[in-house]
Short mmCIF file of C-alpha atoms in Angstrom, two decimals:
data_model
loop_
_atom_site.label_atom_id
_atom_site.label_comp_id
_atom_site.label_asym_id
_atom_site.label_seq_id
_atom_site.Cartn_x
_atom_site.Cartn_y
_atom_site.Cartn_z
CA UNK X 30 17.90 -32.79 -9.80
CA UNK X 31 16.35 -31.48 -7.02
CA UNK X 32 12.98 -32.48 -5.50
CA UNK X 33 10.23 -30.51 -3.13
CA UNK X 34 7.46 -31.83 -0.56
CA UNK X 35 7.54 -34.93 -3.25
CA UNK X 36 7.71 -31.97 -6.55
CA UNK X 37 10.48 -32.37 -8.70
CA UNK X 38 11.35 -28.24 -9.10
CA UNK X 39 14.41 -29.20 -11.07
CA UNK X 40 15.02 -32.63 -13.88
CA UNK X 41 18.03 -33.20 -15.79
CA UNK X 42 19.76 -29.61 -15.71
CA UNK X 43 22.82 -28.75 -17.84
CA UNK X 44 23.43 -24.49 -17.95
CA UNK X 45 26.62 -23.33 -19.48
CA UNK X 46 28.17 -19.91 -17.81
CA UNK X 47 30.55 -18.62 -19.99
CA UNK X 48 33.34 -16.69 -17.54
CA UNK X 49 33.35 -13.41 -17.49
CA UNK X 50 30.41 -12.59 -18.59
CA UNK X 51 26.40 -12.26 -17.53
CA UNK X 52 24.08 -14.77 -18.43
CA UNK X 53 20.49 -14.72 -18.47
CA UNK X 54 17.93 -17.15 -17.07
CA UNK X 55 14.32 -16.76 -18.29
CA UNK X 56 11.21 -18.51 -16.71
CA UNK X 57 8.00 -18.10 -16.00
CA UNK X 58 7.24 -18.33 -11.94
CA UNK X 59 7.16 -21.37 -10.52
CA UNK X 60 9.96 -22.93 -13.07
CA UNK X 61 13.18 -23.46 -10.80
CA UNK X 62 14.89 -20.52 -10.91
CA UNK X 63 14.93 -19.28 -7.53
CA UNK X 64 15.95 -22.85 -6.45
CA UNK X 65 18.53 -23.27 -9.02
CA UNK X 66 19.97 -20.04 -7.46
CA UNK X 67 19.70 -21.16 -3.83
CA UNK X 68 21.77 -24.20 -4.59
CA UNK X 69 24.32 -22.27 -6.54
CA UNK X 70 24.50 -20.52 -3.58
CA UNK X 71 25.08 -23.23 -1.32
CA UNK X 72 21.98 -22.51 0.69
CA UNK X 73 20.50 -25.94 -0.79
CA UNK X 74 21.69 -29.34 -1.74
CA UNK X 75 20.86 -30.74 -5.21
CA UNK X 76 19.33 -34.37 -5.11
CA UNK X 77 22.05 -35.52 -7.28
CA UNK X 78 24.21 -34.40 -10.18
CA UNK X 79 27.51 -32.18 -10.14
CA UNK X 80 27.82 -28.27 -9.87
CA UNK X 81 30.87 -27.06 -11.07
CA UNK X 82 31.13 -23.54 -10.32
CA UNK X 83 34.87 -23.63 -8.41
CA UNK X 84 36.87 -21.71 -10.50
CA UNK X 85 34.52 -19.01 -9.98
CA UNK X 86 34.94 -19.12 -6.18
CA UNK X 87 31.90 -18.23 -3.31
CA UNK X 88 29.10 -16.40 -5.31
CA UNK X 89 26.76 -13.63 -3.69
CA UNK X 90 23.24 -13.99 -4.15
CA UNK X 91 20.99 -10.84 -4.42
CA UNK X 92 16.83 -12.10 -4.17
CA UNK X 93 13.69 -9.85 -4.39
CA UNK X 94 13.58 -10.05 -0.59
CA UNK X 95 17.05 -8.01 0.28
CA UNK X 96 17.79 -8.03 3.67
CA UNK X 97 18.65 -4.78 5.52
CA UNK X 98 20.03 -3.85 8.78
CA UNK X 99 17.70 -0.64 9.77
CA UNK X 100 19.86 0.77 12.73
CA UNK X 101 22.94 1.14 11.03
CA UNK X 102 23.47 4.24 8.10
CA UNK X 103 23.99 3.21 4.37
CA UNK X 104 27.64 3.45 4.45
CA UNK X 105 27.41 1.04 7.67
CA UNK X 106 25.67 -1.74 5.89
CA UNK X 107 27.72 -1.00 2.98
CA UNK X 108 31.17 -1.72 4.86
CA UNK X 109 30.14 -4.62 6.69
CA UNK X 110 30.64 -6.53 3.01
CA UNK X 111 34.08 -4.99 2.12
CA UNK X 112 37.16 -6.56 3.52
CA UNK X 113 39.50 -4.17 2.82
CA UNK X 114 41.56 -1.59 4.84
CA UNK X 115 39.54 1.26 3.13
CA UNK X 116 36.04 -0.19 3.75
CA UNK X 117 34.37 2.94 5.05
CA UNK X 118 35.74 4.80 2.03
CA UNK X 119 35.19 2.36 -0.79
CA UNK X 120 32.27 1.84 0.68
CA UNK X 121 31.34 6.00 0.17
CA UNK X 122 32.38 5.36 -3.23
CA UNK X 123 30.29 2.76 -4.08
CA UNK X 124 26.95 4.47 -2.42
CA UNK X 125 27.84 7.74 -4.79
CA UNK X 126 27.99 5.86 -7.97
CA UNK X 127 24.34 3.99 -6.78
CA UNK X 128 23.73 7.91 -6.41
CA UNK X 129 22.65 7.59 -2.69
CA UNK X 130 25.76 10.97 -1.65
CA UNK X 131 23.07 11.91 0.45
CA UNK X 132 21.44 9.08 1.88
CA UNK X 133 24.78 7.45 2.86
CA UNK X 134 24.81 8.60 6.69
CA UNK X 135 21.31 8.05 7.42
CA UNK X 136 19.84 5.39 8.97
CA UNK X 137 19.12 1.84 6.48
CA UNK X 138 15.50 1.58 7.98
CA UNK X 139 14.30 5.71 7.17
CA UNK X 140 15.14 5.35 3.51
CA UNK X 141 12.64 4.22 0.72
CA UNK X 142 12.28 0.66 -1.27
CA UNK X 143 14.44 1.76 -3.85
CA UNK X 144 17.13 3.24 -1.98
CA UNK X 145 17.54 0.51 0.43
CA UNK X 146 17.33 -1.83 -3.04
CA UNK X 147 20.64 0.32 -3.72
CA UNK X 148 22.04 0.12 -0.86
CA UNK X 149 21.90 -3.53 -1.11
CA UNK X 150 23.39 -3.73 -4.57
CA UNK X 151 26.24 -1.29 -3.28
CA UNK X 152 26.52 -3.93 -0.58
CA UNK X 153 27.08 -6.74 -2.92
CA UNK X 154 29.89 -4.65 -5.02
CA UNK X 155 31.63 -4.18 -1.48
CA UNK X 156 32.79 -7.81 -1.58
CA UNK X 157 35.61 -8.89 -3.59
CA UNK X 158 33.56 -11.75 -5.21
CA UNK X 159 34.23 -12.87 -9.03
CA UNK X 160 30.69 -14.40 -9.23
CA UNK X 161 27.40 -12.84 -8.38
CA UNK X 162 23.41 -14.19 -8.93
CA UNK X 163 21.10 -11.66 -9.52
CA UNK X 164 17.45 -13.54 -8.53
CA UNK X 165 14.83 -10.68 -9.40
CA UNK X 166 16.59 -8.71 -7.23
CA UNK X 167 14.95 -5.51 -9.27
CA UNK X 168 11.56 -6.55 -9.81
CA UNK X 169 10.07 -3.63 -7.60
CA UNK X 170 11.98 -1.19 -9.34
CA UNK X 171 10.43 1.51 -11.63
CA UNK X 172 11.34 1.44 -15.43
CA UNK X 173 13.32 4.30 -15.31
CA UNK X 174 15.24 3.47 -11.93
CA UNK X 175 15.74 -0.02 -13.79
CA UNK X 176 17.67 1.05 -16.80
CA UNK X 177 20.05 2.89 -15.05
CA UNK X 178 20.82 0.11 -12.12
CA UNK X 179 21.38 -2.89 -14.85
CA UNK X 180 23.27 0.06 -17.41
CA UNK X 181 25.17 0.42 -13.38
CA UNK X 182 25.63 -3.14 -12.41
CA UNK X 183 27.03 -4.20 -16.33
CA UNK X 184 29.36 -1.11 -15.46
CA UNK X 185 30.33 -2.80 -12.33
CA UNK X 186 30.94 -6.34 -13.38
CA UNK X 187 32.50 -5.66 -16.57
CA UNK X 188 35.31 -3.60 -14.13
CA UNK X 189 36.17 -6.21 -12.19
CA UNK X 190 35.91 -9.38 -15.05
CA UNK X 191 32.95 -11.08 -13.10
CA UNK X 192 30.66 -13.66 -13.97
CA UNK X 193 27.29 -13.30 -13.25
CA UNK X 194 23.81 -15.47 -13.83
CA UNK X 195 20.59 -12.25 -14.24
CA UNK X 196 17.57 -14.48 -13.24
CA UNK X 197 14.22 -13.09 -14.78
CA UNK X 198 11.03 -13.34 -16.53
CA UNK X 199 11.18 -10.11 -17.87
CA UNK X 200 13.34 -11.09 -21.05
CA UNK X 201 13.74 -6.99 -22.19
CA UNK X 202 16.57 -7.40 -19.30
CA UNK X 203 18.15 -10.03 -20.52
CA UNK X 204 18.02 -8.79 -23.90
CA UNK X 205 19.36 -5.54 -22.47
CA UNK X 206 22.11 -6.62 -20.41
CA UNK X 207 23.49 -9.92 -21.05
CA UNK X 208 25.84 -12.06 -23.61
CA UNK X 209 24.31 -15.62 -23.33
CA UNK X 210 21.03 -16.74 -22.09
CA UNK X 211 18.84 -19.96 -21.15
CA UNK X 212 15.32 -20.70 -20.92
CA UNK X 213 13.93 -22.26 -17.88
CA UNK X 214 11.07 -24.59 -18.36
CA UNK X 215 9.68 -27.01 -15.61
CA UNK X 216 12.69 -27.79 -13.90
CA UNK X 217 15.06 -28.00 -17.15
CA UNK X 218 16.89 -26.20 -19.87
CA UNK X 219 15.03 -26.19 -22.88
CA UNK X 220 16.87 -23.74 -24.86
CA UNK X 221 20.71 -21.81 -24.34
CA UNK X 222 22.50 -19.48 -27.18
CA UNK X 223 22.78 -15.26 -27.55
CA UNK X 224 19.57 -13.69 -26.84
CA UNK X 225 18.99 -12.74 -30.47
CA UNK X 226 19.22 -16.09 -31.20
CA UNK X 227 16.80 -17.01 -28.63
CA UNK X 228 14.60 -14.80 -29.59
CA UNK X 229 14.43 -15.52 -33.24
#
């Protein structure tokens, strides 16, 4: 439960995540989603009730509003996720396969929405996390840049075994990219299965 300037945003809440996998989270705007990931997160408190997300360890949250560091290159922002010896070279990696080979050593702040929305994604992959939220994070994104970043970012999560929650009200993404989805209606769960099933 969790409860805004005297709104209730989110009542009586129960949303399975099956490991391993992505799950989707439908709902119109203004239904709880974006709060529901903030608290997954650990950037809010619930009101009450228990989230059990440990075996999944410290997620990373990617929102509609990215943030960017300007001043440094790609590749900089890039490595300052990646906690390995062989940051500046995974990190290379990563920006090729979000097909930014050329944009990598320029400055964060010259390139365009898109490419900085890559650059961010890239950033995200740089971590060693087992558990990411995805909050709208490609809403501005064309149709055609879309396919290929959530065809991408399956790619990428399905390497590494991760579990991942794809909030959206588009449900042609969810249908598209994940195993299991929920419905988000006024604060609760009104619906959970496959997507097909959903659907039908």
């Amino acid at each position: 439960v969790k409860t805004l300037s005297h709104h209730r945003v989110l009542d009586d809440l129960d949303l399975y995540l099956p490991e391993g996998k992505i799950t989707g989270l439908y709902g119109a705007n203004g239904s709880g989603k974006s709060t529901l990931a903030r608290i997954m997160a650990g950037l809010m408190q619930p009101d009450s009730g228990i989230l059990d997300t440990h075996s999944l360890g410290r997620p990373v949250l990617l929102q509609q509003d990215f943030v960017i560091w300007p001043h440094l290159t790609a590749c900089e922002n890039v490595a300052l996720a990646s906690r390995g010896p062989h940051a500046h070279e995974d990190s290379r990696m990563l920006l090729a396969r979000f097909g930014l080979s050329v944009e990598m050593d320029k400055k964060a702040g010259t390139l365009s929405f898109g490419q900085q929305q890559r650059v961010c994604l890239a950033r995200a992959f740089a971590t060693d996390a087992q558990f990411f939220l995805f909050d709208e994070c490609l809403s501005g994104a064309d149709t055609t840049s879309k396919f290929a970043l959530h065809t991408l970012v399956a790619e990428l999560l399905d390497e590494r075994a991760a579990t991942a929650l794809w909030i959206t009200h588009d449900w042609p993404e969810i249908a598209a990219l994940c195993a299991y989805a929920a419905v988000l209606e006024r604060g609760s769960v009104v619906q959970q299965g496959t997507p097909d099933s959903i659907y039908w």
